Short mmCIF file of C-alpha atoms in Angstrom, two decimals:
data_model
loop_
_atom_site.label_atom_id
_atom_site.label_comp_id
_atom_site.label_asym_id
_atom_site.label_seq_id
_atom_site.Cartn_x
_atom_site.Cartn_y
_atom_site.Cartn_z
CA MET A 1 94.78 3.99 66.07
CA SER A 2 94.49 3.69 69.83
CA ALA A 3 93.27 0.56 71.59
CA ALA A 4 90.26 2.41 72.91
CA ARG A 5 89.29 3.52 69.48
CA THR A 6 89.70 0.03 68.07
CA GLY A 7 87.50 -1.35 70.79
CA ASP A 8 84.83 1.20 69.93
CA ALA A 9 84.85 0.04 66.35
CA ASN A 10 84.39 -3.55 67.33
CA THR A 11 81.93 -3.21 70.17
CA PRO A 12 79.30 -0.49 70.44
CA PRO A 13 79.55 1.51 73.65
CA SER A 14 77.24 0.27 76.36
CA SER A 15 76.10 3.84 76.95
CA ASP A 16 74.59 4.14 73.45
CA PRO A 17 70.84 4.57 74.15
CA ARG A 18 69.98 3.40 70.64
CA ARG A 19 71.12 -0.15 71.34
CA TRP A 20 67.65 -1.03 72.64
CA TRP A 21 66.13 0.13 69.35
CA GLY A 22 68.75 -2.05 67.70
CA LEU A 23 67.36 -4.95 69.72
CA VAL A 24 63.93 -4.24 68.19
CA VAL A 25 65.47 -4.50 64.71
CA ILE A 26 67.24 -7.78 65.53
CA ALA A 27 64.05 -9.14 67.12
CA LEU A 28 62.01 -8.28 64.01
CA ALA A 29 64.43 -10.17 61.80
CA GLN A 30 64.49 -13.19 64.12
CA LEU A 31 60.70 -13.25 64.32
CA MET A 32 60.42 -13.15 60.53
CA VAL A 33 62.76 -16.12 60.09
CA VAL A 34 61.24 -18.27 62.85
CA LEU A 35 57.57 -17.74 62.09
CA ASP A 36 58.16 -18.41 58.39
CA ALA A 37 58.60 -22.11 59.17
CA THR A 38 55.00 -22.41 60.42
CA ILE A 39 53.11 -19.53 58.79
CA VAL A 40 53.35 -21.37 55.46
CA GLN A 41 52.09 -24.65 56.95
CA ILE A 42 48.69 -23.09 57.64
CA ALA A 43 48.61 -21.73 54.08
CA LEU A 44 49.76 -24.98 52.45
CA PRO A 45 46.33 -26.52 51.71
CA SER A 46 45.18 -23.31 49.96
CA ALA A 47 48.45 -22.98 48.02
CA GLN A 48 48.21 -26.62 46.95
CA ARG A 49 44.72 -26.11 45.51
CA ASP A 50 45.63 -22.82 43.84
CA LEU A 51 48.83 -24.06 42.16
CA GLY A 52 47.69 -27.63 41.45
CA MET A 53 50.41 -29.30 43.55
CA SER A 54 50.29 -33.06 43.99
CA ASP A 55 50.21 -34.60 47.45
CA ALA A 56 53.66 -36.07 46.79
CA ASN A 57 55.21 -32.71 45.87
CA ARG A 58 53.54 -30.39 48.40
CA GLN A 59 56.15 -31.25 51.07
CA TRP A 60 58.72 -29.31 49.03
CA VAL A 61 57.12 -26.04 50.15
CA ILE A 62 58.48 -26.88 53.60
CA THR A 63 61.49 -29.05 52.68
CA ALA A 64 63.02 -26.57 50.19
CA TYR A 65 63.19 -23.96 52.96
CA THR A 66 64.51 -26.24 55.71
CA LEU A 67 67.10 -27.85 53.42
CA ALA A 68 68.65 -24.55 52.35
CA PHE A 69 68.33 -23.00 55.82
CA GLY A 70 69.72 -25.93 57.81
CA GLY A 71 72.36 -26.88 55.27
CA LEU A 72 73.89 -23.44 54.75
CA LEU A 73 73.85 -22.06 58.30
CA LEU A 74 77.54 -22.75 58.98
CA LEU A 75 78.46 -21.00 55.74
CA GLY A 76 76.23 -18.05 56.61
CA GLY A 77 77.79 -17.77 60.05
CA ARG A 78 81.34 -17.79 58.72
CA ILE A 79 80.47 -15.22 56.04
CA ALA A 80 79.17 -12.96 58.81
CA ASP A 81 82.50 -13.29 60.62
CA LEU A 82 84.55 -12.60 57.48
CA VAL A 83 82.72 -9.65 55.91
CA GLY A 84 80.95 -8.16 58.93
CA ARG A 85 77.76 -9.07 60.77
CA LYS A 86 75.85 -5.86 60.04
CA ARG A 87 76.55 -6.14 56.31
CA THR A 88 75.41 -9.77 56.11
CA PHE A 89 72.39 -8.92 58.26
CA VAL A 90 71.23 -6.27 55.79
CA VAL A 91 71.97 -8.48 52.76
CA GLY A 92 70.03 -11.31 54.40
CA LEU A 93 67.04 -9.06 55.04
CA ILE A 94 66.94 -7.75 51.47
CA GLY A 95 67.34 -11.21 49.97
CA PHE A 96 64.73 -12.75 52.25
CA ALA A 97 62.23 -10.01 51.33
CA GLY A 98 62.89 -10.49 47.61
CA ALA A 99 62.50 -14.27 47.84
CA SER A 100 59.27 -13.82 49.83
CA ALA A 101 57.84 -11.50 47.18
CA LEU A 102 58.81 -14.00 44.48
CA GLY A 103 57.05 -16.80 46.36
CA GLY A 104 53.93 -14.71 46.91
CA ALA A 105 53.75 -14.04 43.17
CA ALA A 106 54.35 -17.70 42.24
CA ALA A 107 52.50 -18.74 39.08
CA GLY A 108 53.28 -22.43 39.54
CA SER A 109 54.58 -24.92 42.07
CA GLY A 110 58.15 -24.87 40.71
CA MET A 111 58.37 -21.11 41.15
CA LEU A 112 57.13 -21.43 44.74
CA PHE A 113 59.62 -24.23 45.54
CA GLY A 114 62.48 -22.13 44.15
CA ALA A 115 61.40 -19.06 46.11
CA ARG A 116 61.22 -21.09 49.32
CA ALA A 117 64.75 -22.42 48.71
CA LEU A 118 65.95 -18.83 48.18
CA GLN A 119 64.27 -17.82 51.44
CA GLY A 120 66.23 -20.58 53.16
CA VAL A 121 69.52 -19.39 51.63
CA PHE A 122 69.04 -15.83 52.88
CA ALA A 123 67.69 -17.03 56.24
CA ALA A 124 70.96 -18.96 56.66
CA ILE A 125 72.79 -15.63 56.25
CA LEU A 126 70.37 -13.62 58.36
CA ALA A 127 69.86 -15.79 61.45
CA PRO A 128 73.53 -16.19 62.54
CA SER A 129 74.32 -12.51 61.98
CA ALA A 130 71.25 -11.49 64.03
CA LEU A 131 72.24 -13.63 67.03
CA SER A 132 75.92 -12.64 66.86
CA LEU A 133 74.99 -8.93 66.64
CA LEU A 134 72.93 -9.42 69.79
CA ALA A 135 75.78 -11.25 71.54
CA THR A 136 78.35 -8.54 70.69
CA THR A 137 76.02 -5.61 71.45
CA PHE A 138 74.87 -6.68 74.92
CA THR A 139 77.76 -7.84 77.10
CA ASP A 140 76.76 -6.43 80.50
CA PRO A 141 75.12 -9.31 82.47
CA ARG A 142 72.05 -7.27 83.46
CA GLU A 143 71.38 -5.94 79.95
CA ARG A 144 72.31 -9.26 78.37
CA GLY A 145 69.64 -11.00 80.41
CA LYS A 146 66.93 -8.61 79.18
CA ALA A 147 68.10 -8.73 75.56
CA PHE A 148 68.36 -12.52 75.42
CA GLY A 149 65.06 -12.80 77.25
CA VAL A 150 63.39 -11.02 74.33
CA TYR A 151 65.34 -13.07 71.79
CA GLY A 152 64.57 -16.36 73.54
CA ALA A 153 60.88 -15.46 73.72
CA LEU A 154 60.75 -14.85 69.97
CA ALA A 155 62.79 -17.93 69.13
CA GLY A 156 60.49 -20.13 71.19
CA SER A 157 57.15 -18.50 70.39
CA GLY A 158 57.78 -17.47 66.78
CA SER A 159 56.49 -20.77 65.44
CA ALA A 160 53.29 -20.48 67.49
CA ILE A 161 52.86 -16.86 66.36
CA GLY A 162 53.24 -18.15 62.80
CA PHE A 163 50.16 -20.32 63.25
CA VAL A 164 48.12 -17.31 64.41
CA VAL A 165 49.30 -14.96 61.66
CA GLY A 166 49.07 -17.67 59.01
CA GLY A 167 45.52 -18.54 60.02
CA VAL A 168 44.36 -14.92 59.92
CA LEU A 169 46.04 -14.12 56.59
CA THR A 170 44.86 -17.34 54.92
CA GLU A 171 41.28 -17.08 56.12
CA TYR A 172 40.71 -13.35 55.57
CA LEU A 173 43.10 -12.42 52.75
CA ASP A 174 44.94 -15.02 50.68
CA TRP A 175 47.66 -17.62 51.22
CA ARG A 176 50.08 -15.44 49.22
CA TRP A 177 50.06 -12.87 52.02
CA CYS A 178 51.77 -15.42 54.25
CA LEU A 179 54.82 -14.67 52.08
CA TYR A 180 54.15 -11.03 51.18
CA VAL A 181 53.96 -10.11 54.88
CA ASN A 182 57.74 -10.53 55.14
CA VAL A 183 58.39 -7.63 52.74
CA PRO A 184 57.24 -4.69 54.92
CA ILE A 185 58.84 -6.30 58.00
CA ALA A 186 62.17 -6.61 56.16
CA VAL A 187 62.00 -3.05 54.82
CA ILE A 188 61.52 -1.64 58.32
CA ALA A 189 64.33 -3.84 59.65
CA VAL A 190 66.75 -2.77 56.87
CA PHE A 191 66.29 0.94 57.58
CA GLY A 192 66.58 0.25 61.30
CA ALA A 193 69.75 -1.80 60.86
CA LEU A 194 71.45 0.85 58.74
CA SER A 195 70.81 3.58 61.27
CA LEU A 196 70.95 1.75 64.62
CA LEU A 197 73.28 -1.26 64.49
CA HIS A 198 77.06 -1.12 64.94
CA ASP A 199 79.64 -3.70 64.01
CA SER A 200 83.24 -4.23 63.01
CA PRO A 201 83.87 -4.26 59.24
CA GLY A 202 84.94 -7.90 59.15
CA HIS A 203 88.38 -9.43 58.75
CA ALA A 204 90.17 -8.11 55.68
CA GLY A 205 92.21 -10.71 53.83
CA ALA A 206 90.54 -13.68 55.55
CA ARG A 207 89.77 -16.67 53.37
CA LEU A 208 86.77 -18.97 53.23
CA ASP A 209 87.35 -22.66 53.86
CA ILE A 210 85.99 -24.02 50.56
CA PRO A 211 86.58 -27.76 51.31
CA GLY A 212 84.93 -27.18 54.69
CA VAL A 213 81.94 -25.54 52.99
CA VAL A 214 81.51 -28.49 50.63
CA LEU A 215 81.89 -31.14 53.33
CA GLY A 216 80.06 -29.40 56.16
CA CYS A 217 77.15 -27.95 54.20
CA GLY A 218 76.88 -31.10 52.08
CA GLY A 219 76.70 -33.23 55.22
CA LEU A 220 74.06 -31.02 56.83
CA VAL A 221 71.95 -30.95 53.65
CA SER A 222 72.12 -34.77 53.45
CA LEU A 223 71.19 -35.09 57.12
CA VAL A 224 68.23 -32.68 57.00
CA TYR A 225 67.03 -34.14 53.67
CA GLY A 226 67.29 -37.66 55.09
CA PHE A 227 65.05 -36.80 58.04
CA SER A 228 62.55 -34.97 55.82
CA GLU A 229 62.31 -37.97 53.47
CA ALA A 230 62.07 -40.45 56.36
CA GLN A 231 58.62 -39.07 57.16
CA PRO A 232 56.88 -39.97 53.85
CA ARG A 233 59.14 -42.85 52.73
CA GLY A 234 59.95 -44.70 55.95
CA TRP A 235 63.24 -45.19 57.77
CA SER A 236 64.30 -48.26 55.77
CA ASP A 237 63.84 -46.67 52.34
CA PRO A 238 67.06 -46.95 50.24
CA LEU A 239 67.15 -43.20 49.53
CA VAL A 240 66.80 -42.37 53.23
CA LEU A 241 69.56 -44.82 54.19
CA ALA A 242 71.81 -43.47 51.42
CA LEU A 243 71.27 -39.89 52.61
CA PHE A 244 72.12 -40.79 56.22
CA ALA A 245 75.22 -42.70 55.07
CA ALA A 246 76.33 -39.74 52.94
CA ALA A 247 75.75 -37.37 55.87
CA ALA A 248 77.86 -39.56 58.18
CA VAL A 249 80.74 -39.76 55.70
CA LEU A 250 80.67 -36.05 54.81
CA LEU A 251 80.42 -34.86 58.42
CA ALA A 252 83.20 -37.22 59.55
CA ALA A 253 85.38 -35.90 56.72
CA PHE A 254 84.40 -32.35 57.73
CA VAL A 255 85.57 -32.87 61.31
CA TRP A 256 88.84 -34.40 60.06
CA TRP A 257 89.44 -31.48 57.71
CA GLN A 258 88.68 -28.86 60.38
CA THR A 259 91.67 -30.13 62.40
CA ARG A 260 93.93 -29.42 59.41
CA ALA A 261 92.38 -26.43 57.63
CA PRO A 262 94.43 -23.21 57.95
CA VAL A 263 91.21 -21.16 58.39
CA PRO A 264 88.51 -23.68 59.43
CA LEU A 265 84.84 -23.10 58.67
CA LEU A 266 83.97 -24.26 62.21
CA PRO A 267 86.90 -23.99 64.63
CA LEU A 268 86.53 -27.13 66.73
CA HIS A 269 87.28 -25.31 70.00
CA VAL A 270 83.84 -23.70 69.57
CA ILE A 271 82.08 -27.03 70.03
CA ARG A 272 84.69 -28.64 72.32
CA GLU A 273 83.95 -26.15 75.09
CA ARG A 274 81.74 -28.06 77.54
CA ASN A 275 79.11 -25.41 78.21
CA ARG A 276 78.56 -24.58 74.55
CA ALA A 277 78.40 -28.26 73.58
CA GLY A 278 75.83 -28.79 76.33
CA CYS A 279 73.78 -25.84 75.09
CA PHE A 280 73.86 -27.06 71.48
CA LEU A 281 72.71 -30.55 72.50
CA THR A 282 70.06 -29.22 74.91
CA MET A 283 68.67 -26.98 72.19
CA MET A 284 68.49 -29.81 69.66
CA LEU A 285 66.70 -32.15 72.05
CA ALA A 286 64.28 -29.45 73.24
CA VAL A 287 63.33 -28.56 69.66
CA ILE A 288 62.71 -32.24 68.85
CA GLY A 289 60.01 -32.27 71.51
CA MET A 290 58.68 -28.82 70.64
CA PHE A 291 58.21 -29.59 66.94
CA GLY A 292 56.35 -32.75 67.93
CA LEU A 293 53.93 -30.59 69.89
CA PHE A 294 53.33 -28.16 67.00
CA LEU A 295 52.86 -30.97 64.49
CA PHE A 296 50.36 -33.01 66.50
CA MET A 297 48.43 -30.18 68.13
CA THR A 298 47.84 -28.48 64.76
CA TYR A 299 46.25 -31.62 63.34
CA TYR A 300 44.48 -32.49 66.59
CA LEU A 301 42.79 -29.10 66.83
CA GLN A 302 41.82 -28.92 63.14
CA VAL A 303 41.06 -32.56 62.27
CA ILE A 304 39.78 -33.97 65.57
CA LEU A 305 38.20 -30.92 67.22
CA ASP A 306 37.23 -29.24 63.89
CA TYR A 307 38.86 -25.87 64.66
CA SER A 308 39.23 -23.31 61.86
CA PRO A 309 42.76 -22.11 60.92
CA VAL A 310 42.24 -18.88 62.88
CA LYS A 311 40.87 -20.67 65.94
CA THR A 312 43.76 -23.13 65.77
CA GLY A 313 46.25 -20.28 65.71
CA LEU A 314 44.57 -18.55 68.64
CA ALA A 315 44.62 -21.81 70.60
CA PHE A 316 48.42 -21.60 70.66
CA LEU A 317 48.40 -18.17 72.36
CA PRO A 318 48.73 -19.58 75.91
CA LEU A 319 51.90 -21.35 74.76
CA THR A 320 53.23 -18.09 73.32
CA ALA A 321 52.36 -16.20 76.50
CA GLY A 322 54.09 -18.83 78.62
CA ILE A 323 57.29 -18.59 76.55
CA ILE A 324 57.32 -14.79 76.75
CA VAL A 325 56.79 -14.80 80.52
CA GLY A 326 59.36 -17.56 81.06
CA SER A 327 61.98 -15.79 78.94
CA THR A 328 61.51 -12.12 79.80
CA GLN A 329 60.10 -12.16 83.32
CA ILE A 330 61.74 -15.21 84.89
CA SER A 331 64.93 -16.23 83.05
CA ALA A 332 66.02 -12.68 82.21
CA ARG A 333 65.68 -11.64 85.86
CA LEU A 334 67.27 -14.72 87.41
CA LEU A 335 70.16 -15.51 85.05
CA ARG A 336 72.37 -12.86 86.69
CA ARG A 337 71.91 -14.59 90.05
CA VAL A 338 71.75 -18.31 89.28
CA ALA A 339 73.66 -20.73 87.09
CA PRO A 340 72.15 -21.34 83.62
CA ARG A 341 71.38 -24.99 84.36
CA ALA A 342 69.33 -23.92 87.39
CA LEU A 343 66.90 -22.49 84.83
CA MET A 344 67.35 -25.00 81.99
CA VAL A 345 66.76 -28.17 84.03
CA PRO A 346 63.50 -27.01 85.70
CA GLY A 347 62.44 -25.60 82.33
CA MET A 348 62.72 -28.97 80.62
CA VAL A 349 60.98 -30.70 83.54
CA LEU A 350 58.08 -28.21 83.28
CA ALA A 351 57.87 -28.71 79.52
CA ALA A 352 57.88 -32.50 79.96
CA ALA A 353 55.11 -32.17 82.57
CA GLY A 354 53.03 -30.25 80.04
CA MET A 355 53.63 -33.01 77.51
CA VAL A 356 52.51 -35.66 80.02
CA ILE A 357 49.24 -33.77 80.57
CA LEU A 358 48.68 -33.81 76.79
CA THR A 359 48.97 -37.60 76.72
CA ARG A 360 45.49 -37.67 78.33
CA ILE A 361 43.72 -36.05 75.33
CA THR A 362 40.85 -37.92 73.68
CA VAL A 363 38.55 -37.24 70.74
CA HIS A 364 36.23 -35.40 73.15
CA SER A 365 38.73 -33.39 75.20
CA GLU A 366 37.90 -29.86 76.35
CA TYR A 367 40.43 -27.21 75.38
CA LEU A 368 40.16 -25.10 78.55
CA THR A 369 40.62 -27.94 81.02
CA GLU A 370 42.80 -30.47 79.18
CA VAL A 371 44.81 -28.63 76.53
CA MET A 372 45.41 -25.06 77.70
CA PRO A 373 47.05 -25.94 81.06
CA ALA A 374 49.52 -28.18 79.22
CA LEU A 375 50.36 -25.41 76.73
CA ILE A 376 50.99 -22.92 79.54
CA LEU A 377 53.35 -25.33 81.32
CA MET A 378 55.19 -26.08 78.10
CA GLY A 379 55.52 -22.40 77.28
CA LEU A 380 56.95 -21.55 80.69
CA GLY A 381 59.36 -24.47 80.44
CA MET A 382 60.65 -23.53 77.01
CA GLY A 383 60.96 -19.88 78.01
CA LEU A 384 63.05 -20.87 81.03
CA THR A 385 65.30 -22.99 78.79
CA PHE A 386 65.80 -21.10 75.53
CA MET A 387 66.94 -17.78 77.00
CA PRO A 388 69.89 -19.21 79.02
CA VAL A 389 70.78 -21.54 76.12
CA PHE A 390 71.19 -18.61 73.70
CA SER A 391 73.01 -16.47 76.25
CA THR A 392 75.40 -19.16 77.47
CA ALA A 393 76.19 -20.59 74.03
CA THR A 394 77.28 -17.19 72.71
CA ALA A 395 79.06 -15.92 75.85
CA GLY A 396 82.85 -15.64 75.89
CA VAL A 397 83.24 -16.23 72.14
CA ALA A 398 86.08 -14.49 70.31
CA PRO A 399 84.69 -11.83 67.92
CA GLN A 400 85.97 -13.66 64.82
CA ASP A 401 83.99 -16.77 65.85
CA SER A 402 80.76 -15.06 66.90
CA GLY A 403 78.92 -15.65 63.64
CA VAL A 404 79.82 -19.32 63.28
CA THR A 405 78.94 -19.97 66.94
CA SER A 406 75.53 -18.37 66.40
CA ALA A 407 75.14 -20.48 63.26
CA THR A 408 75.84 -23.64 65.27
CA VAL A 409 73.05 -22.73 67.72
CA ASN A 410 70.68 -22.25 64.79
CA THR A 411 71.88 -25.49 63.16
CA SER A 412 71.03 -27.43 66.33
CA GLN A 413 67.51 -25.96 66.09
CA GLN A 414 67.10 -26.93 62.44
CA VAL A 415 68.45 -30.45 62.88
CA GLY A 416 66.28 -30.89 65.98
CA GLY A 417 63.21 -29.74 64.07
CA SER A 418 63.91 -32.16 61.22
CA ILE A 419 64.49 -35.08 63.59
CA GLY A 420 61.41 -34.22 65.65
CA THR A 421 59.11 -33.99 62.65
CA ALA A 422 60.30 -37.24 61.06
CA LEU A 423 60.80 -39.33 64.20
CA LEU A 424 57.64 -38.38 66.07
CA ASN A 425 55.45 -38.51 62.96
CA THR A 426 56.69 -42.04 62.30
CA VAL A 427 55.93 -43.07 65.89
CA ALA A 428 52.44 -41.54 65.68
CA THR A 429 51.60 -43.11 62.31
CA THR A 430 52.80 -46.58 63.32
CA SER A 431 50.91 -46.47 66.63
CA SER A 432 47.72 -45.25 64.92
CA THR A 433 47.84 -48.00 62.31
CA THR A 434 48.32 -50.69 64.95
CA PHE A 435 45.50 -49.30 67.12
CA ILE A 436 43.03 -49.13 64.21
CA ALA A 437 43.88 -52.66 63.00
CA THR A 438 43.40 -54.03 66.54
CA HIS A 439 40.15 -52.23 67.43
CA LEU A 440 38.29 -52.11 64.12
CA LYS A 441 35.74 -54.92 64.61
CA ASN A 442 32.55 -53.26 63.39
CA PRO A 443 32.75 -51.39 60.02
CA ALA A 444 29.88 -49.15 61.16
CA GLN A 445 32.21 -47.68 63.83
CA ARG A 446 35.07 -47.08 61.43
CA ALA A 447 34.97 -43.25 61.53
CA MET A 448 35.15 -43.11 65.33
CA ILE A 449 37.79 -45.86 65.58
CA VAL A 450 39.96 -44.03 63.03
CA LYS A 451 39.70 -40.81 65.05
CA GLU A 452 40.53 -42.64 68.25
CA GLY A 453 43.45 -44.33 66.51
CA ILE A 454 44.82 -41.01 65.30
CA VAL A 455 44.62 -39.52 68.80
CA HIS A 456 46.20 -42.66 70.26
CA GLY A 457 49.13 -42.22 67.85
CA TYR A 458 49.51 -38.61 68.94
CA THR A 459 49.58 -39.54 72.63
CA VAL A 460 52.22 -42.24 72.10
CA ALA A 461 54.41 -39.78 70.18
CA ILE A 462 53.88 -37.12 72.86
CA TRP A 463 55.11 -39.61 75.49
CA VAL A 464 58.28 -39.98 73.42
CA ALA A 465 58.57 -36.18 73.15
CA ALA A 466 58.23 -35.89 76.94
CA GLY A 467 61.08 -38.36 77.34
CA VAL A 468 63.24 -36.34 74.96
CA MET A 469 62.50 -33.19 76.98
CA LEU A 470 63.63 -34.94 80.17
CA LEU A 471 66.78 -36.09 78.36
CA ALA A 472 67.43 -32.45 77.41
CA GLY A 473 67.14 -31.51 81.09
CA LEU A 474 69.59 -34.27 82.03
CA VAL A 475 72.10 -33.08 79.41
CA ALA A 476 71.79 -29.48 80.65
CA GLY A 477 72.29 -30.57 84.27
CA LEU A 478 75.41 -32.64 83.52
CA MET A 479 77.12 -30.58 80.80
CA VAL A 480 76.27 -26.91 81.37
CA THR A 481 78.40 -26.08 84.40
CA ALA A 482 78.79 -22.32 83.81
CA LYS A 483 78.25 -20.03 86.79
CA ALA A 484 75.89 -17.05 86.93
CA PRO A 485 77.31 -14.32 84.64
CA ARG A 486 78.13 -11.90 87.44
CA HIS A 487 80.26 -14.59 89.14
CA GLY A 488 81.84 -16.09 86.04
CA THR A 489 83.57 -14.88 82.89
CA PRO A 490 82.10 -11.62 81.58
CA ALA A 491 79.96 -12.20 78.52
CA GLY A 492 82.23 -10.16 76.31
CA THR A 493 85.47 -11.87 77.35
CA PRO A 494 86.67 -14.33 74.69
CA VAL A 495 87.48 -17.86 75.79
CA PRO A 496 91.12 -18.53 74.91
CA GLU A 497 91.61 -20.91 72.02
CA PRO A 498 93.14 -24.19 73.18
CA ALA A 499 96.62 -24.91 71.97
CA SER A 500 96.65 -27.29 69.05
#
């Protein structure tokens, strides 16, 4: 077989007009995975009443998904590299749809927890293959900017869209439709993938690094589980400390093994490369701050300002619009001309500025003048950041490492989300408790003091989130030194593996 023909098998021709329809398919799958993390949060109170879940157990609706998703991403990425990205993409879609249908039909809490864990398993297969398909399909700098602009917009705004869709479905249909809605989306994406997407068939004869799977996935599961349990139990709880200790030991052993494994699960040159490492760390820090925003603003709008689920979801639309504009109209147009950090650093500064504005909220704040401007700034900032992060992290990766590199990007998101939820919630709760204890002098004013204390806790945590956003900007400025794509290495050119 000629070299030209082999190249055609591995990389779809840039002249194929159907590649943009393929982007629609990839975008649908990405949207489904991202919004699922928040669409269920809106439905959780209704599901808890319907299935008789206890307050202690209801967190497993969220935790079961994030544990499986975050813990198995590296495995999912490597499977995509070994057996083919298109194949794992389709399998992930079918499995995710089936698990969603099972969860929607849940007759009890155990069935729902199991279905959510299954969703996480198939999401861990689906998400890396989607991003790596995008990275290998669009290699021209101009087209890559547009494609990753769309992808970055969905990755950043999908959670906010989940609040809108979840609110509408819960209020006007039933909480079960927050899961059933994935089925028609997945069916459309499967047919689209089979007819529109191209990919190499995988690497015949390649082996999976089983010790790496056990150590790496075990360490990630322990880490994500530790952060999820730190929220209700506290950071000094013995189980939390044991989980963090296990994660440290397993991940250290994983890194040691990857230097010796004949076919490593995560080739260390993927994360040793300065620009990719900077992108992974920037993404994790940015998501820590972003999840803090979603967590506190959801409760602030519903509990303090008495918004309905639908109104709460709609209140996030300016954030979504800002992310879409920042990703598709600013970053996608400028990335060909400027270095990635010239977008990422201002993006994180803008997002931090939006956070600082939110620290001024009170129990009587007006949405239009005190909340919406902050959401717009944050959306623009995250849109400016996410698109170049995705594009730069996946550029110049050898085809056999594309899936696992994409998985590492997604892992940084999941770990960041877990840290953000646990850390910022702890800060908010502690600050609220201290404020209430200090200011509660007259029992007749208890209701108002409690509300003020809750909002005070939110503002303290938002200050911390703003600091984390600025730290993300600093990391991007110091570590991401890549040039604009048209002046640097072409996106499709693999970075040579360092000599061992």
